[in-house]
Amino acid sequence: YPVEENDFRSAVMRTAMRLSLGEDEGEKGKIFTVLGAKSGLGASTLAVGLACALNEREPGRTALLDLRRPFGETHYFLDLSFEYTWADLADDISRLDATYLRSAMAEHSSGLHVLPGPSNGDRPDPHALFLIIEQLRHNYDFVVVDTAHPLDEDLPKEIELADAILIATQLTLPCLARTSGLMDAIRSQDPD
């Protein structure tokens, strides 16, 4: 006390957004998280290919979220120009709703919607990432997330919230060892 007007307005907006996400008990979209056991294994190629294949079934109902670090790469595969990235949404997360999300998405000529990554290589805070992924899940039938091998000890939101996790790997001993370690880490933190 006294409550700042902007703080109060932001709290009301966040509460309304959470309530709107919670009230919609309808069908939610499926999240497919794609990552590589190490760099250079084609995880981004796999993510873009999967998103394009899912989009062919029902154009405009699939989203591709680029969380690859340090820089997103999916727009190169699609020859896509864009104005906004997920960082723009994270910077003003209190405004995030279906309309704001749709306005930030870049649309490929095939109907695939893409939320590119920023050029600075930062990662969104876990709360903002959770809200972005949930908003995508409520607005699209399929959400494909292109991400990098997690460096943190905590399970990243894009893996924690995934309905399916695809790991690109190679049949080499170092790569298989990293894949095994990654799978053990995921299972130990989220057995489901």
Tab-separated table of N, CA and C in Angstrom, residues 121-178:
chain	number	residue	atom	x	y	z
A	121	GLY	N	19.959	-14.405	-28.337
A	121	GLY	CA	20.296	-15.674	-27.707
A	121	GLY	C	19.843	-15.843	-26.280
A	122	ASP	N	19.147	-14.846	-25.723
A	122	ASP	CA	18.638	-14.994	-24.363
A	122	ASP	C	17.532	-16.029	-24.325
A	123	ARG	N	17.178	-16.434	-23.138
A	123	ARG	CA	16.102	-17.403	-22.934
A	123	ARG	C	15.017	-16.723	-22.101
A	124	PRO	N	13.734	-16.960	-22.423
A	124	PRO	CA	12.688	-16.319	-21.617
A	124	PRO	C	12.659	-16.908	-20.208
A	125	ASP	N	12.167	-16.120	-19.266
A	125	ASP	CA	12.049	-16.669	-17.916
A	125	ASP	C	10.995	-17.771	-17.946
A	126	PRO	N	11.075	-18.747	-17.043
A	126	PRO	CA	10.183	-19.911	-17.083
A	126	PRO	C	8.694	-19.560	-17.040
A	127	HIS	N	8.325	-18.538	-16.287
A	127	HIS	CA	6.911	-18.162	-16.200
A	127	HIS	C	6.406	-17.633	-17.545
A	128	ALA	N	7.170	-16.748	-18.168
A	128	ALA	CA	6.779	-16.202	-19.472
A	128	ALA	C	6.720	-17.315	-20.515
A	129	LEU	N	7.690	-18.218	-20.495
A	129	LEU	CA	7.694	-19.322	-21.450
A	129	LEU	C	6.484	-20.227	-21.245
A	130	PHE	N	6.130	-20.505	-19.991
A	130	PHE	CA	4.947	-21.295	-19.702
A	130	PHE	C	3.703	-20.651	-20.305
A	131	LEU	N	3.538	-19.341	-20.099
A	131	LEU	CA	2.362	-18.648	-20.617
A	131	LEU	C	2.330	-18.644	-22.147
A	132	ILE	N	3.480	-18.467	-22.778
A	132	ILE	CA	3.541	-18.485	-24.245
A	132	ILE	C	3.172	-19.869	-24.776
A	133	ILE	N	3.741	-20.912	-24.199
A	133	ILE	CA	3.455	-22.274	-24.659
A	133	ILE	C	1.992	-22.627	-24.430
A	134	GLU	N	1.446	-22.267	-23.288
A	134	GLU	CA	0.037	-22.564	-23.022
A	134	GLU	C	-0.882	-21.802	-23.974
A	135	GLN	N	-0.546	-20.568	-24.275
A	135	GLN	CA	-1.357	-19.801	-25.224
A	135	GLN	C	-1.273	-20.437	-26.616
A	136	LEU	N	-0.090	-20.912	-26.998
A	136	LEU	CA	0.046	-21.622	-28.277
A	136	LEU	C	-0.792	-22.900	-28.264
A	137	ARG	N	-0.738	-23.639	-27.171
A	137	ARG	CA	-1.485	-24.898	-27.051
A	137	ARG	C	-2.995	-24.664	-27.188
A	138	HIS	N	-3.471	-23.547	-26.685
A	138	HIS	CA	-4.902	-23.256	-26.749
A	138	HIS	C	-5.333	-22.723	-28.116
A	139	ASN	N	-4.387	-22.271	-28.928
A	139	ASN	CA	-4.736	-21.660	-30.204
A	139	ASN	C	-4.393	-22.505	-31.426
A	140	TYR	N	-3.635	-23.576	-31.230
A	140	TYR	CA	-3.215	-24.422	-32.351
A	140	TYR	C	-3.434	-25.885	-32.010
A	141	ASP	N	-3.682	-26.693	-33.041
A	141	ASP	CA	-3.839	-28.132	-32.838
A	141	ASP	C	-2.503	-28.783	-32.510
A	142	PHE	N	-1.440	-28.283	-33.162
A	142	PHE	CA	-0.098	-28.832	-32.953
A	142	PHE	C	0.884	-27.688	-32.748
A	143	VAL	N	1.769	-27.868	-31.765
A	143	VAL	CA	2.844	-26.907	-31.508
A	143	VAL	C	4.147	-27.700	-31.539
A	144	VAL	N	5.017	-27.359	-32.475
A	144	VAL	CA	6.327	-28.000	-32.573
A	144	VAL	C	7.343	-27.009	-32.029
A	145	VAL	N	8.128	-27.466	-31.060
A	145	VAL	CA	9.117	-26.599	-30.416
A	145	VAL	C	10.505	-27.089	-30.794
A	146	ASP	N	11.281	-26.216	-31.424
A	146	ASP	CA	12.673	-26.499	-31.742
A	146	ASP	C	13.512	-25.911	-30.623
A	147	THR	N	14.231	-26.771	-29.896
A	147	THR	CA	15.000	-26.288	-28.754
A	147	THR	C	16.372	-26.937	-28.723
A	148	ALA	N	17.221	-26.412	-27.893
A	148	ALA	CA	18.581	-26.928	-27.746
A	148	ALA	C	18.656	-27.860	-26.544
A	149	HIS	N	19.742	-28.600	-26.474
A	149	HIS	CA	20.009	-29.475	-25.333
A	149	HIS	C	19.969	-28.638	-24.063
A	150	PRO	N	19.195	-29.042	-23.057
A	150	PRO	CA	19.110	-28.229	-21.835
A	150	PRO	C	20.441	-28.205	-21.088
A	151	LEU	N	20.861	-27.002	-20.755
A	151	LEU	CA	22.124	-26.832	-20.034
A	151	LEU	C	21.894	-26.741	-18.530
A	152	ASP	N	20.664	-26.407	-18.151
A	152	ASP	CA	20.355	-26.233	-16.739
A	152	ASP	C	20.060	-27.580	-16.098
A	153	GLU	N	20.043	-27.584	-14.772
A	153	GLU	CA	19.672	-28.799	-14.051
A	153	GLU	C	18.160	-28.955	-13.992
A	154	ASP	N	17.432	-27.834	-14.058
A	154	ASP	CA	15.974	-27.905	-14.047
A	154	ASP	C	15.473	-28.248	-15.438
A	155	LEU	N	14.373	-28.964	-15.483
A	155	LEU	CA	13.762	-29.342	-16.746
A	155	LEU	C	13.135	-28.106	-17.381
A	156	PRO	N	13.533	-27.753	-18.617
A	156	PRO	CA	12.948	-26.573	-19.267
A	156	PRO	C	11.449	-26.765	-19.510
A	157	LYS	N	10.702	-25.671	-19.537
A	157	LYS	CA	9.251	-25.718	-19.710
A	157	LYS	C	8.857	-26.414	-21.005
A	158	GLU	N	9.620	-26.216	-22.079
A	158	GLU	CA	9.252	-26.820	-23.354
A	158	GLU	C	9.367	-28.342	-23.330
A	159	ILE	N	10.164	-28.869	-22.412
A	159	ILE	CA	10.254	-30.324	-22.241
A	159	ILE	C	9.213	-30.774	-21.220
A	160	GLU	N	9.072	-30.038	-20.144
A	160	GLU	CA	8.115	-30.383	-19.090
A	160	GLU	C	6.678	-30.422	-19.610
A	161	LEU	N	6.318	-29.496	-20.504
A	161	LEU	CA	4.951	-29.397	-21.001
A	161	LEU	C	4.697	-30.244	-22.239
A	162	ALA	N	5.717	-30.890	-22.776
A	162	ALA	CA	5.590	-31.623	-24.036
A	162	ALA	C	4.725	-32.866	-23.906
A	163	ASP	N	3.954	-33.117	-24.954
A	163	ASP	CA	3.218	-34.371	-25.063
A	163	ASP	C	4.116	-35.459	-25.643
A	164	ALA	N	5.086	-35.059	-26.456
A	164	ALA	CA	6.060	-35.988	-27.032
A	164	ALA	C	7.391	-35.254	-27.170
A	165	ILE	N	8.474	-35.980	-26.910
A	165	ILE	CA	9.828	-35.424	-27.024
A	165	ILE	C	10.570	-36.233	-28.068
A	166	LEU	N	11.118	-35.559	-29.063
A	166	LEU	CA	11.904	-36.219	-30.101
A	166	LEU	C	13.349	-35.774	-29.944
A	167	ILE	N	14.260	-36.738	-29.833
A	167	ILE	CA	15.679	-36.432	-29.650
A	167	ILE	C	16.440	-36.910	-30.875
A	168	ALA	N	17.086	-35.979	-31.559
A	168	ALA	CA	17.930	-36.326	-32.702
A	168	ALA	C	19.269	-36.825	-32.161
A	169	THR	N	19.737	-37.950	-32.687
A	169	THR	CA	20.984	-38.536	-32.205
A	169	THR	C	21.709	-39.235	-33.354
A	170	GLN	N	22.894	-39.715	-33.095
A	170	GLN	CA	23.686	-40.485	-34.057
A	170	GLN	C	24.163	-41.751	-33.362
A	171	LEU	N	24.536	-42.726	-34.180
A	171	LEU	CA	25.028	-43.987	-33.622
A	171	LEU	C	26.540	-43.933	-33.398
A	172	THR	N	26.945	-42.956	-32.586
A	172	THR	CA	28.337	-42.870	-32.138
A	172	THR	C	28.319	-42.944	-30.623
A	173	LEU	N	29.355	-43.479	-30.051
A	173	LEU	CA	29.387	-43.664	-28.606
A	173	LEU	C	29.209	-42.356	-27.835
A	174	PRO	N	29.911	-41.264	-28.165
A	174	PRO	CA	29.702	-40.021	-27.411
A	174	PRO	C	28.265	-39.500	-27.523
A	175	CYS	N	27.705	-39.601	-28.715
A	175	CYS	CA	26.347	-39.094	-28.917
A	175	CYS	C	25.319	-39.960	-28.184
A	176	LEU	N	25.497	-41.264	-28.237
A	176	LEU	CA	24.578	-42.160	-27.529
A	176	LEU	C	24.683	-41.972	-26.018
A	177	ALA	N	25.894	-41.714	-25.531
A	177	ALA	CA	26.071	-41.466	-24.095
A	177	ALA	C	25.333	-40.191	-23.677
A	178	ARG	N	25.438	-39.136	-24.503
A	178	ARG	CA	24.732	-37.884	-24.183
A	178	ARG	C	23.221	-38.074	-24.271
